């Protein structure tokens, strides 16, 4: 195993958790604090769904692990600013 892989996974995980805290703080300050539990629940649902896909993919995902990790990190880097911009523009309570 490449020695840089654990560092890359740690950095991507840390950025995802930091973004989760940012979204939580943003919705707590701008909107209502009651939605904090919903945000945490959705984040845990996303993490567990990724774990289920990884477990079910098994051998197929293992063969393409390096490419999938690069693609996932790139998708995360693109999605985070788009999500933050959408949170600022979309009306929350209709």
PDB file of N, CA and C in Angstrom:
ATOM      1  N   UNK A   1       0.844  -1.176   0.000  1.00  0.00           N
ATOM      2  CA  UNK A   1       0.000   0.000   0.000  1.00  0.00           C
ATOM      3  C   UNK A   1       0.891   1.242   0.000  1.00  0.00           C
ATOM      4  N   UNK A   2       0.473   2.210  -0.760  1.00  0.00           N
ATOM      5  CA  UNK A   2       1.208   3.461  -0.849  1.00  0.00           C
ATOM      6  C   UNK A   2       1.134   4.195   0.490  1.00  0.00           C
ATOM      7  N   UNK A   3       2.233   4.757   0.932  1.00  0.00           N
ATOM      8  CA  UNK A   3       2.283   5.441   2.224  1.00  0.00           C
ATOM      9  C   UNK A   3       1.486   6.737   2.223  1.00  0.00           C
ATOM     10  N   UNK A   4       1.243   7.300   1.054  1.00  0.00           N
ATOM     11  CA  UNK A   4       0.484   8.559   0.979  1.00  0.00           C
ATOM     12  C   UNK A   4      -1.021   8.333   1.067  1.00  0.00           C
ATOM     13  N   UNK A   5      -1.483   7.116   0.862  1.00  0.00           N
ATOM     14  CA  UNK A   5      -2.911   6.837   0.864  1.00  0.00           C
ATOM     15  C   UNK A   5      -3.585   7.160   2.195  1.00  0.00           C
ATOM     16  N   UNK A   6      -3.043   6.727   3.338  1.00  0.00           N
ATOM     17  CA  UNK A   6      -3.691   7.092   4.603  1.00  0.00           C
ATOM     18  C   UNK A   6      -3.726   8.602   4.850  1.00  0.00           C
ATOM     19  N   UNK A   7      -2.707   9.299   4.414  1.00  0.00           N
ATOM     20  CA  UNK A   7      -2.689  10.757   4.569  1.00  0.00           C
ATOM     21  C   UNK A   7      -3.768  11.393   3.697  1.00  0.00           C
ATOM     22  N   UNK A   8      -3.915  10.904   2.480  1.00  0.00           N
ATOM     23  CA  UNK A   8      -4.942  11.433   1.584  1.00  0.00           C
ATOM     24  C   UNK A   8      -6.337  11.172   2.131  1.00  0.00           C
ATOM     25  N   UNK A   9      -6.565   9.984   2.634  1.00  0.00           N
ATOM     26  CA  UNK A   9      -7.869   9.662   3.219  1.00  0.00           C
ATOM     27  C   UNK A   9      -8.141  10.535   4.437  1.00  0.00           C
ATOM     28  N   UNK A  10      -7.135  10.743   5.257  1.00  0.00           N
ATOM     29  CA  UNK A  10      -7.306  11.587   6.440  1.00  0.00           C
ATOM     30  C   UNK A  10      -7.622  13.029   6.054  1.00  0.00           C
ATOM     31  N   UNK A  11      -6.957  13.546   5.043  1.00  0.00           N
ATOM     32  CA  UNK A  11      -7.213  14.931   4.625  1.00  0.00           C
ATOM     33  C   UNK A  11      -8.605  15.093   4.021  1.00  0.00           C
ATOM     34  N   UNK A  12      -9.019  14.155   3.203  1.00  0.00           N
ATOM     35  CA  UNK A  12     -10.363  14.225   2.616  1.00  0.00           C
ATOM     36  C   UNK A  12     -11.423  14.089   3.705  1.00  0.00           C
ATOM     37  N   UNK A  13     -11.208  13.184   4.645  1.00  0.00           N
ATOM     38  CA  UNK A  13     -12.157  13.018   5.752  1.00  0.00           C
ATOM     39  C   UNK A  13     -12.225  14.268   6.620  1.00  0.00           C
ATOM     40  N   UNK A  14     -11.075  14.854   6.895  1.00  0.00           N
ATOM     41  CA  UNK A  14     -11.052  16.075   7.700  1.00  0.00           C
ATOM     42  C   UNK A  14     -11.759  17.224   6.994  1.00  0.00           C
ATOM     43  N   UNK A  15     -11.578  17.327   5.692  1.00  0.00           N
ATOM     44  CA  UNK A  15     -12.262  18.403   4.967  1.00  0.00           C
ATOM     45  C   UNK A  15     -13.770  18.171   4.930  1.00  0.00           C
ATOM     46  N   UNK A  16     -14.199  16.923   4.822  1.00  0.00           N
ATOM     47  CA  UNK A  16     -15.635  16.636   4.842  1.00  0.00           C
ATOM     48  C   UNK A  16     -16.238  16.967   6.207  1.00  0.00           C
ATOM     49  N   UNK A  17     -15.544  16.621   7.274  1.00  0.00           N
ATOM     50  CA  UNK A  17     -16.044  16.941   8.607  1.00  0.00           C
ATOM     51  C   UNK A  17     -16.035  18.447   8.872  1.00  0.00           C
ATOM     52  N   UNK A  18     -15.014  19.131   8.397  1.00  0.00           N
ATOM     53  CA  UNK A  18     -14.968  20.588   8.562  1.00  0.00           C
ATOM     54  C   UNK A  18     -16.102  21.251   7.791  1.00  0.00           C
ATOM     55  N   UNK A  19     -16.399  20.738   6.606  1.00  0.00           N
ATOM     56  CA  UNK A  19     -17.513  21.288   5.828  1.00  0.00           C
ATOM     57  C   UNK A  19     -18.833  21.024   6.536  1.00  0.00           C
ATOM     58  N   UNK A  20     -18.973  19.878   7.150  1.00  0.00           N
ATOM     59  CA  UNK A  20     -20.186  19.564   7.903  1.00  0.00           C
ATOM     60  C   UNK A  20     -20.364  20.547   9.052  1.00  0.00           C
ATOM     61  N   UNK A  21     -19.296  20.879   9.743  1.00  0.00           N
ATOM     62  CA  UNK A  21     -19.368  21.856  10.828  1.00  0.00           C
ATOM     63  C   UNK A  21     -19.728  23.232  10.280  1.00  0.00           C
ATOM     64  N   UNK A  22     -19.171  23.594   9.119  1.00  0.00           N
ATOM     65  CA  UNK A  22     -19.503  24.875   8.491  1.00  0.00           C
ATOM     66  C   UNK A  22     -20.988  24.955   8.162  1.00  0.00           C
ATOM     67  N   UNK A  23     -21.527  23.918   7.556  1.00  0.00           N
ATOM     68  CA  UNK A  23     -22.953  23.918   7.202  1.00  0.00           C
ATOM     69  C   UNK A  23     -23.803  23.956   8.462  1.00  0.00           C
ATOM     70  N   UNK A  24     -23.398  23.225   9.467  1.00  0.00           N
ATOM     71  CA  UNK A  24     -24.128  23.223  10.734  1.00  0.00           C
ATOM     72  C   UNK A  24     -24.136  24.613  11.354  1.00  0.00           C
ATOM     73  N   UNK A  25     -22.993  25.257  11.407  1.00  0.00           N
ATOM     74  CA  UNK A  25     -22.916  26.615  11.962  1.00  0.00           C
ATOM     75  C   UNK A  25     -23.729  27.608  11.132  1.00  0.00           C
ATOM     76  N   UNK A  26     -23.638  27.480   9.820  1.00  0.00           N
ATOM     77  CA  UNK A  26     -24.374  28.392   8.945  1.00  0.00           C
ATOM     78  C   UNK A  26     -25.874  28.283   9.169  1.00  0.00           C
ATOM     79  N   UNK A  27     -26.383  27.071   9.191  1.00  0.00           N
ATOM     80  CA  UNK A  27     -27.819  26.920   9.404  1.00  0.00           C
ATOM     81  C   UNK A  27     -28.231  27.260  10.829  1.00  0.00           C
ATOM     82  N   UNK A  28     -27.348  27.070  11.782  1.00  0.00           N
ATOM     83  CA  UNK A  28     -27.663  27.440  13.158  1.00  0.00           C
ATOM     84  C   UNK A  28     -27.765  28.954  13.306  1.00  0.00           C
ATOM     85  N   UNK A  29     -26.870  29.667  12.665  1.00  0.00           N
ATOM     86  CA  UNK A  29     -26.856  31.124  12.787  1.00  0.00           C
ATOM     87  C   UNK A  29     -27.933  31.762  11.916  1.00  0.00           C
ATOM     88  N   UNK A  30     -28.031  31.334  10.672  1.00  0.00           N
ATOM     89  CA  UNK A  30     -28.930  31.980   9.720  1.00  0.00           C
ATOM     90  C   UNK A  30     -30.370  31.536   9.923  1.00  0.00           C
ATOM     91  N   UNK A  31     -30.570  30.283  10.213  1.00  0.00           N
ATOM     92  CA  UNK A  31     -31.932  29.758  10.303  1.00  0.00           C
ATOM     93  C   UNK A  31     -32.232  29.333  11.740  1.00  0.00           C
ATOM     94  N   UNK A  32     -32.645  28.126  11.928  1.00  0.00           N
ATOM     95  CA  UNK A  32     -33.033  27.685  13.256  1.00  0.00           C
ATOM     96  C   UNK A  32     -32.113  26.586  13.743  1.00  0.00           C
ATOM     97  N   UNK A  33     -31.875  26.591  15.034  1.00  0.00           N
ATOM     98  CA  UNK A  33     -30.980  25.601  15.611  1.00  0.00           C
ATOM     99  C   UNK A  33     -31.590  24.201  15.610  1.00  0.00           C
ATOM    100  N   UNK A  34     -32.931  24.089  15.447  1.00  0.00           N
ATOM    101  CA  UNK A  34     -33.573  22.781  15.469  1.00  0.00           C
ATOM    102  C   UNK A  34     -33.127  21.897  14.306  1.00  0.00           C
ATOM    103  N   UNK A  35     -32.623  22.494  13.252  1.00  0.00           N
ATOM    104  CA  UNK A  35     -32.224  21.722  12.085  1.00  0.00           C
ATOM    105  C   UNK A  35     -30.830  21.117  12.220  1.00  0.00           C
ATOM    106  N   UNK A  36     -30.156  21.384  13.323  1.00  0.00           N
ATOM    107  CA  UNK A  36     -28.819  20.821  13.529  1.00  0.00           C
ATOM    108  C   UNK A  36     -28.875  19.294  13.581  1.00  0.00           C
ATOM    109  N   UNK A  37     -29.864  18.744  14.247  1.00  0.00           N
ATOM    110  CA  UNK A  37     -29.984  17.285  14.325  1.00  0.00           C
ATOM    111  C   UNK A  37     -30.247  16.684  12.952  1.00  0.00           C
ATOM    112  N   UNK A  38     -31.029  17.378  12.132  1.00  0.00           N
ATOM    113  CA  UNK A  38     -31.303  16.884  10.787  1.00  0.00           C
ATOM    114  C   UNK A  38     -30.031  16.867   9.942  1.00  0.00           C
ATOM    115  N   UNK A  39     -29.201  17.886  10.078  1.00  0.00           N
ATOM    116  CA  UNK A  39     -27.961  17.956   9.313  1.00  0.00           C
ATOM    117  C   UNK A  39     -27.018  16.836   9.716  1.00  0.00           C
ATOM    118  N   UNK A  40     -26.893  16.619  11.002  1.00  0.00           N
ATOM    119  CA  UNK A  40     -26.016  15.551  11.479  1.00  0.00           C
ATOM    120  C   UNK A  40     -26.543  14.195  11.030  1.00  0.00           C
ATOM    121  N   UNK A  41     -27.847  14.004  11.084  1.00  0.00           N
ATOM    122  CA  UNK A  41     -28.443  12.748  10.633  1.00  0.00           C
ATOM    123  C   UNK A  41     -28.216  12.500   9.155  1.00  0.00           C
ATOM    124  N   UNK A  42     -28.361  13.532   8.328  1.00  0.00           N
ATOM    125  CA  UNK A  42     -28.123  13.375   6.892  1.00  0.00           C
ATOM    126  C   UNK A  42     -26.659  13.086   6.594  1.00  0.00           C
ATOM    127  N   UNK A  43     -25.769  13.705   7.339  1.00  0.00           N
ATOM    128  CA  UNK A  43     -24.344  13.433   7.133  1.00  0.00           C
ATOM    129  C   UNK A  43     -24.012  11.990   7.492  1.00  0.00           C
ATOM    130  N   UNK A  44     -24.540  11.514   8.591  1.00  0.00           N
ATOM    131  CA  UNK A  44     -24.297  10.124   8.981  1.00  0.00           C
ATOM    132  C   UNK A  44     -24.928   9.160   7.986  1.00  0.00           C
ATOM    133  N   UNK A  45     -26.074   9.522   7.443  1.00  0.00           N
ATOM    134  CA  UNK A  45     -26.697   8.686   6.417  1.00  0.00           C
ATOM    135  C   UNK A  45     -25.818   8.608   5.178  1.00  0.00           C
ATOM    136  N   UNK A  46     -25.236   9.722   4.791  1.00  0.00           N
ATOM    137  CA  UNK A  46     -24.345   9.727   3.623  1.00  0.00           C
ATOM    138  C   UNK A  46     -23.097   8.900   3.843  1.00  0.00           C
ATOM    139  N   UNK A  47     -22.507   9.022   5.027  1.00  0.00           N
ATOM    140  CA  UNK A  47     -21.310   8.237   5.321  1.00  0.00           C
ATOM    141  C   UNK A  47     -21.626   6.746   5.366  1.00  0.00           C
ATOM    142  N   UNK A  48     -22.762   6.402   5.952  1.00  0.00           N
ATOM    143  CA  UNK A  48     -23.112   4.979   6.021  1.00  0.00           C
ATOM    144  C   UNK A  48     -23.495   4.438   4.650  1.00  0.00           C
ATOM    145  N   UNK A  49     -24.131   5.251   3.814  1.00  0.00           N
ATOM    146  CA  UNK A  49     -24.453   4.797   2.451  1.00  0.00           C
ATOM    147  C   UNK A  49     -23.183   4.531   1.653  1.00  0.00           C
ATOM    148  N   UNK A  50     -22.173   5.360   1.843  1.00  0.00           N
ATOM    149  CA  UNK A  50     -20.900   5.130   1.163  1.00  0.00           C
ATOM    150  C   UNK A  50     -20.254   3.841   1.650  1.00  0.00           C
ATOM    151  N   UNK A  51     -20.365   3.563   2.928  1.00  0.00           N
ATOM    152  CA  UNK A  51     -19.823   2.318   3.467  1.00  0.00           C
ATOM    153  C   UNK A  51     -20.547   1.094   2.924  1.00  0.00           C
ATOM    154  N   UNK A  52     -21.857   1.199   2.766  1.00  0.00           N
ATOM    155  CA  UNK A  52     -22.628   0.077   2.206  1.00  0.00           C
ATOM    156  C   UNK A  52     -22.234  -0.158   0.756  1.00  0.00           C
ATOM    157  N   UNK A  53     -22.096   0.904  -0.024  1.00  0.00           N
ATOM    158  CA  UNK A  53     -21.681   0.762  -1.424  1.00  0.00           C
ATOM    159  C   UNK A  53     -20.292   0.141  -1.503  1.00  0.00           C
ATOM    160  N   UNK A  54     -19.394   0.575  -0.647  1.00  0.00           N
ATOM    161  CA  UNK A  54     -18.040   0.010  -0.647  1.00  0.00           C
ATOM    162  C   UNK A  54     -18.052  -1.461  -0.260  1.00  0.00           C
ATOM    163  N   UNK A  55     -18.885  -1.822   0.709  1.00  0.00           N
ATOM    164  CA  UNK A  55     -18.955  -3.220   1.131  1.00  0.00           C
ATOM    165  C   UNK A  55     -19.577  -4.101   0.055  1.00  0.00           C
ATOM    166  N   UNK A  56     -20.611  -3.599  -0.604  1.00  0.00           N
ATOM    167  CA  UNK A  56     -21.268  -4.388  -1.642  1.00  0.00           C
ATOM    168  C   UNK A  56     -20.449  -4.444  -2.927  1.00  0.00           C
ATOM    169  N   UNK A  57     -19.683  -3.392  -3.200  1.00  0.00           N
ATOM    170  CA  UNK A  57     -18.856  -3.360  -4.408  1.00  0.00           C
ATOM    171  C   UNK A  57     -17.690  -4.307  -4.340  1.00  0.00           C
ATOM    172  N   UNK A  58     -17.175  -4.490  -3.138  1.00  0.00           N
ATOM    173  CA  UNK A  58     -16.112  -5.452  -2.881  1.00  0.00           C
ATOM    174  C   UNK A  58     -14.972  -5.449  -3.868  1.00  0.00           C
ATOM    175  N   UNK A  59     -14.832  -6.546  -4.572  1.00  0.00           N
ATOM    176  CA  UNK A  59     -13.701  -6.779  -5.478  1.00  0.00           C
ATOM    177  C   UNK A  59     -13.685  -5.789  -6.643  1.00  0.00           C
ATOM    178  N   UNK A  60     -14.867  -5.471  -7.170  1.00  0.00           N
ATOM    179  CA  UNK A  60     -14.924  -4.544  -8.306  1.00  0.00           C
ATOM    180  C   UNK A  60     -14.375  -3.174  -7.936  1.00  0.00           C
ATOM    181  N   UNK A  61     -14.750  -2.684  -6.763  1.00  0.00           N
ATOM    182  CA  UNK A  61     -14.247  -1.384  -6.319  1.00  0.00           C
ATOM    183  C   UNK A  61     -12.773  -1.446  -5.949  1.00  0.00           C
ATOM    184  N   UNK A  62     -12.333  -2.569  -5.417  1.00  0.00           N
ATOM    185  CA  UNK A  62     -10.933  -2.703  -5.000  1.00  0.00           C
ATOM    186  C   UNK A  62      -9.985  -2.622  -6.191  1.00  0.00           C
ATOM    187  N   UNK A  63     -10.414  -3.113  -7.340  1.00  0.00           N
ATOM    188  CA  UNK A  63      -9.558  -3.071  -8.528  1.00  0.00           C
ATOM    189  C   UNK A  63      -9.314  -1.652  -9.011  1.00  0.00           C
ATOM    190  N   UNK A  64     -10.276  -0.786  -8.804  1.00  0.00           N
ATOM    191  CA  UNK A  64     -10.185   0.597  -9.305  1.00  0.00           C
ATOM    192  C   UNK A  64     -10.087   1.596  -8.157  1.00  0.00           C
ATOM    193  N   UNK A  65      -9.549   1.174  -7.030  1.00  0.00           N
ATOM    194  CA  UNK A  65      -9.533   1.999  -5.827  1.00  0.00           C
ATOM    195  C   UNK A  65      -8.835   3.344  -6.038  1.00  0.00           C
ATOM    196  N   UNK A  66      -7.685   3.346  -6.662  1.00  0.00           N
ATOM    197  CA  UNK A  66      -6.929   4.600  -6.815  1.00  0.00           C
ATOM    198  C   UNK A  66      -7.708   5.603  -7.663  1.00  0.00           C
ATOM    199  N   UNK A  67      -8.250   5.143  -8.787  1.00  0.00           N
ATOM    200  CA  UNK A  67      -9.018   6.052  -9.645  1.00  0.00           C
ATOM    201  C   UNK A  67     -10.288   6.535  -8.959  1.00  0.00           C
ATOM    202  N   UNK A  68     -10.946   5.659  -8.232  1.00  0.00           N
ATOM    203  CA  UNK A  68     -12.172   6.054  -7.540  1.00  0.00           C
ATOM    204  C   UNK A  68     -11.901   7.071  -6.439  1.00  0.00           C
ATOM    205  N   UNK A  69     -10.793   6.908  -5.738  1.00  0.00           N
ATOM    206  CA  UNK A  69     -10.469   7.865  -4.679  1.00  0.00           C
ATOM    207  C   UNK A  69     -10.146   9.240  -5.243  1.00  0.00           C
ATOM    208  N   UNK A  70      -9.430   9.278  -6.348  1.00  0.00           N
ATOM    209  CA  UNK A  70      -9.129  10.564  -6.978  1.00  0.00           C
ATOM    210  C   UNK A  70     -10.415  11.211  -7.480  1.00  0.00           C
ATOM    211  N   UNK A  71     -11.282  10.418  -8.103  1.00  0.00           N
ATOM    212  CA  UNK A  71     -12.547  10.958  -8.610  1.00  0.00           C
ATOM    213  C   UNK A  71     -13.430  11.448  -7.468  1.00  0.00           C
ATOM    214  N   UNK A  72     -13.478  10.707  -6.371  1.00  0.00           N
ATOM    215  CA  UNK A  72     -14.300  11.120  -5.234  1.00  0.00           C
ATOM    216  C   UNK A  72     -13.764  12.401  -4.590  1.00  0.00           C
ATOM    217  N   UNK A  73     -12.453  12.512  -4.464  1.00  0.00           N
ATOM    218  CA  UNK A  73     -11.868  13.725  -3.889  1.00  0.00           C
ATOM    219  C   UNK A  73     -12.109  14.935  -4.798  1.00  0.00           C
ATOM    220  N   UNK A  74     -12.011  14.727  -6.108  1.00  0.00           N
ATOM    221  CA  UNK A  74     -12.280  15.823  -7.047  1.00  0.00           C
ATOM    222  C   UNK A  74     -13.753  16.224  -7.006  1.00  0.00           C
ATOM    223  N   UNK A  75     -14.641  15.239  -6.926  1.00  0.00           N
ATOM    224  CA  UNK A  75     -16.070  15.545  -6.839  1.00  0.00           C
ATOM    225  C   UNK A  75     -16.396  16.297  -5.555  1.00  0.00           C
ATOM    226  N   UNK A  76     -15.739  15.925  -4.470  1.00  0.00           N
ATOM    227  CA  UNK A  76     -15.947  16.631  -3.206  1.00  0.00           C
ATOM    228  C   UNK A  76     -15.463  18.078  -3.313  1.00  0.00           C
ATOM    229  N   UNK A  77     -14.325  18.281  -3.930  1.00  0.00           N
ATOM    230  CA  UNK A  77     -13.780  19.633  -4.072  1.00  0.00           C
ATOM    231  C   UNK A  77     -14.682  20.517  -4.925  1.00  0.00           C
ATOM    232  N   UNK A  78     -15.336  19.940  -5.911  1.00  0.00           N
ATOM    233  CA  UNK A  78     -16.255  20.706  -6.756  1.00  0.00           C
ATOM    234  C   UNK A  78     -17.591  20.930  -6.041  1.00  0.00           C
ATOM    235  N   UNK A  79     -18.064  19.920  -5.326  1.00  0.00           N
ATOM    236  CA  UNK A  79     -19.387  19.998  -4.713  1.00  0.00           C
ATOM    237  C   UNK A  79     -19.446  20.939  -3.517  1.00  0.00           C
ATOM    238  N   UNK A  80     -18.393  21.026  -2.745  1.00  0.00           N
ATOM    239  CA  UNK A  80     -18.441  21.840  -1.527  1.00  0.00           C
ATOM    240  C   UNK A  80     -18.740  23.314  -1.782  1.00  0.00           C
ATOM    241  N   UNK A  81     -18.052  23.990  -2.687  1.00  0.00           N
ATOM    242  CA  UNK A  81     -18.402  25.398  -2.940  1.00  0.00           C
ATOM    243  C   UNK A  81     -19.797  25.553  -3.563  1.00  0.00           C
ATOM    244  N   UNK A  82     -20.196  24.590  -4.380  1.00  0.00           N
ATOM    245  CA  UNK A  82     -21.532  24.666  -4.971  1.00  0.00           C
ATOM    246  C   UNK A  82     -22.616  24.518  -3.907  1.00  0.00           C
ATOM    247  N   UNK A  83     -22.411  23.638  -2.957  1.00  0.00           N
ATOM    248  CA  UNK A  83     -23.375  23.461  -1.870  1.00  0.00           C
ATOM    249  C   UNK A  83     -23.434  24.710  -1.001  1.00  0.00           C
ATOM    250  N   UNK A  84     -22.288  25.279  -0.687  1.00  0.00           N
ATOM    251  CA  UNK A  84     -22.267  26.496   0.126  1.00  0.00           C
ATOM    252  C   UNK A  84     -22.977  27.644  -0.588  1.00  0.00           C
ATOM    253  N   UNK A  85     -22.778  27.771  -1.887  1.00  0.00           N
ATOM    254  CA  UNK A  85     -23.458  28.828  -2.655  1.00  0.00           C
ATOM    255  C   UNK A  85     -24.961  28.564  -2.716  1.00  0.00           C
ATOM    256  N   UNK A  86     -25.353  27.321  -2.876  1.00  0.00           N
ATOM    257  CA  UNK A  86     -26.770  26.982  -2.919  1.00  0.00           C
ATOM    258  C   UNK A  86     -27.451  27.265  -1.580  1.00  0.00           C
ATOM    259  N   UNK A  87     -26.746  27.007  -0.484  1.00  0.00           N
ATOM    260  CA  UNK A  87     -27.323  27.294   0.827  1.00  0.00           C
ATOM    261  C   UNK A  87     -27.594  28.780   1.020  1.00  0.00           C
ATOM    262  N   UNK A  88     -26.781  29.597   0.426  1.00  0.00           N
ATOM    263  CA  UNK A  88     -26.968  31.045   0.547  1.00  0.00           C
ATOM    264  C   UNK A  88     -28.094  31.565  -0.343  1.00  0.00           C
ATOM    265  N   UNK A  89     -28.355  30.892  -1.444  1.00  0.00           N
ATOM    266  CA  UNK A  89     -29.318  31.402  -2.425  1.00  0.00           C
ATOM    267  C   UNK A  89     -30.712  30.794  -2.308  1.00  0.00           C
ATOM    268  N   UNK A  90     -30.808  29.570  -1.863  1.00  0.00           N
ATOM    269  CA  UNK A  90     -32.113  28.906  -1.808  1.00  0.00           C
ATOM    270  C   UNK A  90     -32.910  29.344  -0.595  1.00  0.00           C
ATOM    271  N   UNK A  91     -34.208  29.615  -0.801  1.00  0.00           N
ATOM    272  CA  UNK A  91     -35.033  29.949   0.367  1.00  0.00           C
ATOM    273  C   UNK A  91     -35.221  28.694   1.222  1.00  0.00           C
ATOM    274  N   UNK A  92     -35.169  28.866   2.523  1.00  0.00           N
ATOM    275  CA  UNK A  92     -35.195  27.711   3.402  1.00  0.00           C
ATOM    276  C   UNK A  92     -36.607  27.348   3.857  1.00  0.00           C
ATOM    277  N   UNK A  93     -37.433  28.343   4.105  1.00  0.00           N
ATOM    278  CA  UNK A  93     -38.752  28.048   4.640  1.00  0.00           C
ATOM    279  C   UNK A  93     -39.881  28.486   3.705  1.00  0.00           C
ATOM    280  N   UNK A  94     -39.631  28.431   2.395  1.00  0.00           N
ATOM    281  CA  UNK A  94     -40.619  28.645   1.361  1.00  0.00           C
ATOM    282  C   UNK A  94     -41.406  29.859   1.562  1.00  0.00           C
TER     283      UNK A  94
END
